[in-house]
Short mmCIF file of C-alpha atoms (C1' of nucleotides) in Angstrom, two decimals:
data_model
loop_
_atom_site.label_atom_id
_atom_site.label_comp_id
_atom_site.label_asym_id
_atom_site.label_seq_id
_atom_site.Cartn_x
_atom_site.Cartn_y
_atom_site.Cartn_z
CA MET A 1 -75.35 -33.25 84.62
CA PRO A 2 -78.76 -34.80 84.66
CA GLU A 3 -78.76 -38.52 83.97
CA LEU A 4 -81.70 -40.90 83.94
CA PRO A 5 -82.75 -40.52 87.61
CA GLU A 6 -82.67 -36.73 87.41
CA VAL A 7 -84.56 -36.64 84.11
CA GLU A 8 -87.15 -39.07 85.45
CA THR A 9 -87.54 -36.89 88.53
CA VAL A 10 -88.12 -33.90 86.26
CA ARG A 11 -90.58 -35.92 84.16
CA ARG A 12 -92.65 -36.87 87.19
CA GLY A 13 -92.70 -33.33 88.47
CA LEU A 14 -93.74 -31.97 85.10
CA ALA A 15 -96.40 -34.62 84.58
CA LEU A 16 -98.11 -33.60 87.83
CA TYR A 17 -98.57 -30.10 86.53
CA VAL A 18 -98.82 -30.14 82.73
CA THR A 19 -100.93 -33.22 82.00
CA GLY A 20 -104.24 -32.13 80.53
CA LYS A 21 -103.13 -28.56 79.98
CA ARG A 22 -103.06 -26.74 76.65
CA ILE A 23 -99.97 -24.92 75.39
CA LYS A 24 -101.28 -21.42 74.96
CA ARG A 25 -98.05 -19.67 74.08
CA LEU A 26 -94.41 -20.68 73.76
CA GLU A 27 -91.79 -17.99 73.84
CA ILE A 28 -88.19 -18.58 72.70
CA LEU A 29 -85.68 -16.32 74.43
CA HIS A 30 -82.43 -17.73 73.02
CA PRO A 31 -81.61 -18.97 69.49
CA ARG A 32 -79.71 -22.02 70.79
CA ALA A 33 -82.61 -23.20 72.90
CA THR A 34 -84.10 -25.12 69.99
CA ARG A 35 -82.52 -28.25 68.56
CA SER A 36 -80.37 -27.46 65.55
CA GLY A 37 -81.44 -29.67 62.69
CA SER A 38 -85.06 -29.62 63.70
CA THR A 39 -87.27 -28.94 60.69
CA ILE A 40 -90.44 -28.01 62.53
CA SER A 41 -90.91 -24.69 64.24
CA LEU A 42 -91.11 -24.98 68.00
CA LYS A 43 -94.00 -22.55 67.89
CA SER A 44 -96.09 -25.15 66.05
CA VAL A 45 -96.93 -26.86 69.34
CA GLU A 46 -98.98 -23.84 70.36
CA GLY A 47 -102.59 -24.81 70.77
CA ALA A 48 -101.84 -28.48 71.47
CA ARG A 49 -103.06 -30.25 74.57
CA ILE A 50 -100.61 -32.30 76.62
CA THR A 51 -101.84 -35.82 77.32
CA ASP A 52 -98.74 -37.26 79.01
CA VAL A 53 -95.04 -36.75 79.68
CA ALA A 54 -92.79 -39.54 78.43
CA ARG A 55 -89.11 -40.32 78.66
CA ARG A 56 -86.45 -42.47 77.05
CA GLY A 57 -83.00 -42.31 78.62
CA LYS A 58 -82.24 -38.64 79.11
CA PHE A 59 -84.79 -37.42 76.56
CA LEU A 60 -88.22 -36.40 77.74
CA TRP A 61 -91.25 -35.26 75.80
CA PHE A 62 -94.75 -33.96 76.11
CA VAL A 63 -97.18 -36.27 74.35
CA LEU A 64 -99.63 -34.04 72.47
CA ASP A 65 -103.08 -34.45 70.97
CA ARG A 66 -101.52 -34.29 67.49
CA GLU A 67 -98.88 -36.05 65.37
CA LEU A 68 -96.12 -34.16 67.08
CA ALA A 69 -94.22 -34.26 70.36
CA LEU A 70 -92.57 -31.45 72.27
CA VAL A 71 -89.18 -32.95 73.17
CA GLY A 72 -86.72 -31.64 75.71
CA HIS A 73 -83.16 -32.51 76.57
CA LEU A 74 -81.56 -30.96 79.66
CA GLY A 75 -78.02 -31.27 78.35
CA MET A 76 -75.55 -30.38 81.06
CA SER A 77 -77.31 -27.73 83.02
CA GLY A 78 -80.94 -27.62 81.92
CA GLN A 79 -83.80 -27.15 84.34
CA MET A 80 -87.53 -27.09 83.82
CA LEU A 81 -89.28 -25.13 86.48
CA ILE A 82 -92.93 -24.44 87.16
CA VAL A 83 -92.83 -20.97 88.68
CA PRO A 84 -95.10 -18.00 89.36
CA LYS A 85 -95.54 -15.94 86.19
CA ASN A 86 -94.64 -12.72 87.94
CA SER A 87 -91.43 -14.08 89.47
CA GLU A 88 -88.19 -12.55 88.32
CA LEU A 89 -86.81 -14.07 85.13
CA GLU A 90 -83.72 -16.14 85.87
CA ARG A 91 -80.74 -14.98 83.80
CA HIS A 92 -80.49 -18.14 81.72
CA THR A 93 -84.16 -18.57 80.93
CA ARG A 94 -84.35 -19.91 77.37
CA ILE A 95 -88.01 -20.79 76.84
CA ARG A 96 -91.26 -19.90 78.60
CA ILE A 97 -94.47 -21.84 78.15
CA ASP A 98 -97.80 -20.33 79.08
CA PHE A 99 -100.60 -22.83 79.74
CA GLY A 100 -103.24 -20.21 80.30
CA ASP A 101 -102.82 -20.66 84.02
CA LYS A 102 -103.38 -17.49 86.01
CA LYS A 103 -100.46 -17.99 88.35
CA LEU A 104 -97.86 -20.44 87.01
CA GLU A 105 -95.80 -21.00 83.88
CA LEU A 106 -93.04 -23.37 82.76
CA ARG A 107 -89.53 -22.07 82.27
CA PHE A 108 -86.69 -23.89 80.59
CA ILE A 109 -83.49 -22.54 82.11
CA ASP A 110 -80.09 -23.61 80.84
CA GLN A 111 -76.83 -21.92 81.68
CA ARG A 112 -74.57 -23.83 79.28
CA THR A 113 -77.05 -24.15 76.40
CA PHE A 114 -76.31 -27.80 75.69
CA GLY A 115 -79.96 -28.49 76.35
CA TRP A 116 -82.80 -27.77 73.95
CA MET A 117 -86.48 -28.17 73.18
CA SER A 118 -87.82 -29.26 69.83
CA ALA A 119 -91.08 -30.03 68.04
CA GLU A 120 -90.64 -33.48 66.55
CA PRO A 121 -92.72 -35.66 64.24
CA LEU A 122 -93.56 -39.11 65.57
CA ARG A 123 -92.13 -42.26 64.09
CA LYS A 124 -93.57 -45.71 64.65
CA GLN A 125 -91.03 -48.14 66.09
CA ASP A 126 -91.93 -51.59 67.42
CA GLU A 127 -95.62 -50.72 67.89
CA LYS A 128 -94.62 -47.55 69.72
CA TYR A 129 -94.44 -43.95 68.66
CA LEU A 130 -91.20 -42.15 69.33
CA PRO A 131 -90.21 -38.59 68.48
CA GLU A 132 -87.86 -38.62 65.50
CA CYS A 133 -84.85 -37.30 67.42
CA CYS A 134 -85.15 -40.17 69.91
CA ALA A 135 -85.49 -42.96 67.37
CA HIS A 136 -81.81 -43.89 67.58
CA ILE A 137 -81.76 -43.90 71.38
CA ALA A 138 -81.84 -47.39 72.89
CA PRO A 139 -84.31 -48.27 75.64
CA ASP A 140 -83.09 -47.59 79.16
CA ILE A 141 -82.72 -50.19 81.85
CA PHE A 142 -86.13 -49.44 83.41
CA SER A 143 -88.07 -49.59 80.17
CA GLU A 144 -90.34 -52.48 79.14
CA GLU A 145 -88.41 -52.83 75.90
CA PHE A 146 -85.10 -53.27 77.69
CA ASP A 147 -83.49 -56.48 76.51
CA LYS A 148 -80.63 -57.50 78.74
CA ALA A 149 -79.33 -60.21 76.42
CA ARG A 150 -79.28 -57.81 73.49
CA VAL A 151 -77.39 -55.18 75.49
CA ILE A 152 -74.81 -57.70 76.67
CA GLY A 153 -74.38 -58.86 73.07
CA GLU A 154 -74.01 -55.28 71.83
CA ILE A 155 -71.31 -54.58 74.39
CA LYS A 156 -69.43 -57.81 73.77
CA ARG A 157 -69.29 -57.39 70.01
CA ARG A 158 -67.58 -53.99 70.31
CA LYS A 159 -63.96 -53.29 71.00
CA ILE A 160 -64.21 -50.25 73.20
CA GLU A 161 -63.57 -49.47 76.83
CA ILE A 162 -66.48 -50.66 78.98
CA LYS A 163 -67.16 -47.16 80.23
CA LYS A 164 -67.56 -45.92 76.68
CA ALA A 165 -70.08 -48.68 76.07
CA LEU A 166 -72.05 -47.63 79.16
CA LEU A 167 -72.12 -44.05 77.94
CA ASN A 168 -73.19 -45.00 74.43
CA GLN A 169 -76.89 -44.13 74.33
CA GLU A 170 -77.45 -46.39 71.31
CA ILE A 171 -76.56 -49.49 73.32
CA MET A 172 -78.45 -48.59 76.49
CA SER A 173 -79.61 -45.11 77.38
CA GLY A 174 -79.74 -43.04 80.53
CA VAL A 175 -76.24 -43.57 81.94
CA GLY A 176 -73.90 -40.58 82.17
CA ASN A 177 -70.43 -40.03 83.55
CA ILE A 178 -71.41 -40.10 87.22
CA TYR A 179 -73.52 -43.24 87.31
CA ALA A 180 -71.12 -45.02 84.94
CA ASP A 181 -68.32 -44.51 87.50
CA GLU A 182 -70.59 -45.53 90.34
CA ALA A 183 -71.84 -48.69 88.63
CA LEU A 184 -68.33 -49.80 87.67
CA TRP A 185 -67.22 -49.29 91.26
CA TYR A 186 -70.04 -51.50 92.55
CA ALA A 187 -69.31 -54.12 89.90
CA LYS A 188 -65.55 -53.90 90.65
CA VAL A 189 -64.68 -53.42 86.99
CA HIS A 190 -61.98 -51.06 85.73
CA PRO A 191 -63.45 -48.40 83.37
CA GLU A 192 -60.81 -49.14 80.73
CA ARG A 193 -61.47 -52.87 80.49
CA LEU A 194 -62.13 -53.81 76.88
CA SER A 195 -65.83 -54.48 76.32
CA SER A 196 -65.20 -57.63 74.29
CA SER A 197 -63.00 -59.07 77.03
CA LEU A 198 -65.75 -59.05 79.66
CA SER A 199 -67.61 -62.23 80.44
CA GLU A 200 -71.39 -62.50 80.30
CA SER A 201 -71.53 -62.73 84.07
CA GLU A 202 -69.32 -59.68 84.52
CA LEU A 203 -71.58 -57.73 82.15
CA ALA A 204 -74.68 -58.97 83.93
CA GLU A 205 -73.11 -57.77 87.17
CA ILE A 206 -72.40 -54.35 85.65
CA LEU A 207 -76.02 -54.05 84.47
CA ARG A 208 -77.25 -55.02 87.93
CA ALA A 209 -75.04 -52.28 89.38
CA VAL A 210 -76.31 -49.71 86.87
CA LYS A 211 -79.88 -50.51 87.86
CA LYS A 212 -79.13 -50.47 91.56
CA VAL A 213 -77.31 -47.13 91.45
CA MET A 214 -79.95 -45.39 89.38
CA LYS A 215 -82.79 -46.88 91.37
CA SER A 216 -81.43 -45.56 94.65
CA ALA A 217 -80.78 -42.13 93.13
CA LEU A 218 -84.32 -42.09 91.82
CA LYS A 219 -85.65 -42.98 95.22
CA GLN A 220 -83.91 -39.99 96.76
CA GLY A 221 -84.69 -37.64 93.88
CA GLY A 222 -88.36 -38.36 94.07
CA THR A 223 -88.82 -37.09 97.58
CA SER A 224 -88.46 -33.36 96.98
CA PHE A 225 -91.87 -32.60 95.51
CA ASP A 226 -94.38 -30.09 96.60
CA ASP A 227 -97.82 -29.81 95.05
CA LEU A 228 -97.80 -26.03 94.96
CA TYR A 229 -94.29 -25.26 93.86
CA ILE A 230 -92.78 -28.01 91.80
CA ASN A 231 -89.07 -27.43 91.72
CA VAL A 232 -87.94 -29.83 89.07
CA ASN A 233 -84.30 -28.92 89.27
CA GLY A 234 -82.20 -31.29 87.17
CA GLU A 235 -79.19 -30.85 89.39
CA SER A 236 -80.85 -31.37 92.74
CA GLY A 237 -80.97 -35.12 92.40
CA TYR A 238 -77.36 -35.91 93.12
CA PHE A 239 -76.59 -37.06 96.61
CA GLU A 240 -72.90 -36.68 97.07
CA VAL A 241 -72.93 -38.45 100.40
CA SER A 242 -73.87 -41.66 98.66
CA LEU A 243 -71.33 -41.44 95.85
CA ARG A 244 -68.64 -44.13 96.04
CA ALA A 245 -66.30 -43.17 93.19
CA TYR A 246 -67.34 -40.05 91.31
CA GLY A 247 -65.68 -36.88 92.62
CA ARG A 248 -63.79 -38.79 95.33
CA GLU A 249 -60.24 -38.50 93.98
CA ASP A 250 -57.67 -39.17 96.74
CA GLU A 251 -60.40 -40.13 99.20
CA PRO A 252 -60.46 -43.67 100.64
CA CYS A 253 -62.44 -46.35 98.83
CA ARG A 254 -65.42 -47.20 101.01
CA ARG A 255 -64.72 -50.88 100.46
CA CYS A 256 -60.98 -51.32 100.85
CA GLY A 257 -59.58 -47.94 101.92
CA ALA A 258 -57.28 -47.47 98.93
CA LEU A 259 -57.29 -43.97 97.51
CA ILE A 260 -59.72 -43.37 94.65
CA ARG A 261 -57.95 -42.42 91.44
CA ARG A 262 -59.03 -40.01 88.73
CA ILE A 263 -57.90 -40.43 85.14
CA ASN A 264 -58.68 -38.45 82.01
CA PHE A 265 -61.22 -40.07 79.82
CA ALA A 266 -62.65 -38.75 76.54
CA ASN A 267 -62.66 -35.05 77.50
CA ARG A 268 -63.87 -35.82 81.00
CA SER A 269 -62.73 -38.02 83.87
CA SER A 270 -63.12 -41.45 85.35
CA HIS A 271 -62.95 -42.23 89.04
CA PHE A 272 -62.19 -45.71 90.30
CA CYS A 273 -60.55 -47.73 93.05
CA PRO A 274 -57.17 -48.99 91.82
CA VAL A 275 -57.39 -52.01 94.13
CA CYS A 276 -61.02 -53.15 93.80
CA GLN A 277 -61.18 -52.34 90.10
CA ARG A 278 -58.14 -53.92 88.51
CA ALA A 279 -57.32 -53.26 84.87
CA ARG A 280 -56.89 -57.00 84.41
CA LYS A 281 -58.86 -59.67 86.16
CA SER A 282 -55.91 -61.44 87.68
CA ARG A 283 -52.57 -59.91 88.27
CA LYS A 284 -49.51 -62.09 87.93
CA PRO A 285 -46.37 -60.98 89.68
CA ALA A 286 -44.28 -58.88 87.32
CA LYS A 287 -41.47 -60.82 85.77
CA LYS A 288 -38.08 -59.35 86.16
CA ARG A 289 -36.11 -58.98 82.99
CA GLY A 290 -32.47 -58.35 82.23
"C1'" DC B 1 -69.37 -49.81 59.53
"C1'" DA B 2 -66.77 -48.91 63.90
"C1'" DT B 3 -64.28 -45.93 66.62
"C1'" DC B 4 -62.12 -41.62 67.94
"C1'" DG B 5 -61.80 -36.95 69.04
"C1'" DA B 6 -63.14 -32.12 68.42
"C1'" DC B 7 -66.65 -29.10 69.38
"C1'" DC B 8 -70.69 -26.55 71.24
"C1'" DC B 9 -71.14 -23.32 75.99
"C1'" DT B 10 -70.73 -20.71 80.59
"C1'" DG B 11 -69.32 -20.29 85.35
"C1'" DC B 12 -66.19 -21.33 88.67
"C1'" DG B 13 -61.95 -21.99 91.07
"C1'" DG B 14 -56.89 -22.27 91.16
"C1'" DG B 15 -52.57 -20.19 90.06
"C1'" DC B 16 -49.90 -16.28 89.50
"C1'" DT C 1 -57.49 -7.60 92.58
"C1'" DG C 2 -57.82 -9.44 88.18
"C1'" DC C 3 -56.59 -12.20 84.37
"C1'" DC C 4 -55.98 -16.68 82.19
"C1'" DC C 5 -56.59 -21.31 81.91
"C1'" DG C 6 -58.51 -25.76 82.78
"C1'" DC C 7 -62.42 -28.22 83.98
"C1'" DA C 8 -67.25 -29.75 84.13
"C1'" DG C 9 -69.91 -32.89 80.44
"C1'" DG C 10 -74.22 -35.01 76.64
"C1'" DG C 11 -74.65 -35.52 72.13
"C1'" DT C 12 -73.38 -34.75 67.31
"C1'" DC C 13 -70.54 -34.78 63.44
"C1'" DG C 14 -66.51 -35.19 60.62
"C1'" DA C 15 -62.20 -37.73 60.14
"C1'" DT C 16 -59.81 -42.02 60.04
#
DNA sequence: CATCGACCCTGCGGGC
DNA sequence: TGCCCGCAGGGTCGAT
């Protein structure tokens, strides 16, 4: 369930260890660990030196000293761990990367195999180089290229539920099911409100909430580092104590005390306060008929 | 083109 | 105790 804050936490942890190192050997332990549709063999990154670790939304990649990037997506359950080479192989280890280090190696572990790694050519986009598989992903709210007015326009011109718009990585990236629920709770907007019906100020408020929620998660996620053993666990970044909506079905809203509701939404669920987050902005008393 | 919904996958927990 | 089913969900792709 890693969303932007978790992926950024992983990126920072990885950068501490891998920057400057050379990929000596990459071993693929599961056929689904590589991105289907990728044309370049993952093994072709062997021999490359890593100059940086970059991220856009939930995608992260090793910047290499060649016209290629090693991209990773954690999917639902992916983890990237820097662990002792002689430690027992976790059951769901999909990829191992040897940097020629005597003691440590990188392991990509992914129980549900929605995650992957891929060697991707670079494509120039707005004076920046992006891996091909990330070219369609919009900038995230912390990126320099983030354009608030454009995002608000993109949301307003669509006729979809606001939560769907928040989850659409081509409008704005990095937001997943958990932080979408949280942000909508803070902004007091019902997840099923039609995107085109929202005012500019409501959308600006939602974006503020998205930033606030992810910023505070990032702050907490960034504290668990250790120079010797970097546990960059994609799932460790959630702090259930601070969640206001997600996973709180039938628990009291921390603002008004009403019970949080859960509804089905596109193969998953939405959590919201039925009182703070009205489906319509104003509620007129129901007219009696007949 | 825009939007929707099925699908990929595994582990876990509830119901019986 | 053990089986079955639903649920968790990011991204992609085919259908409408």
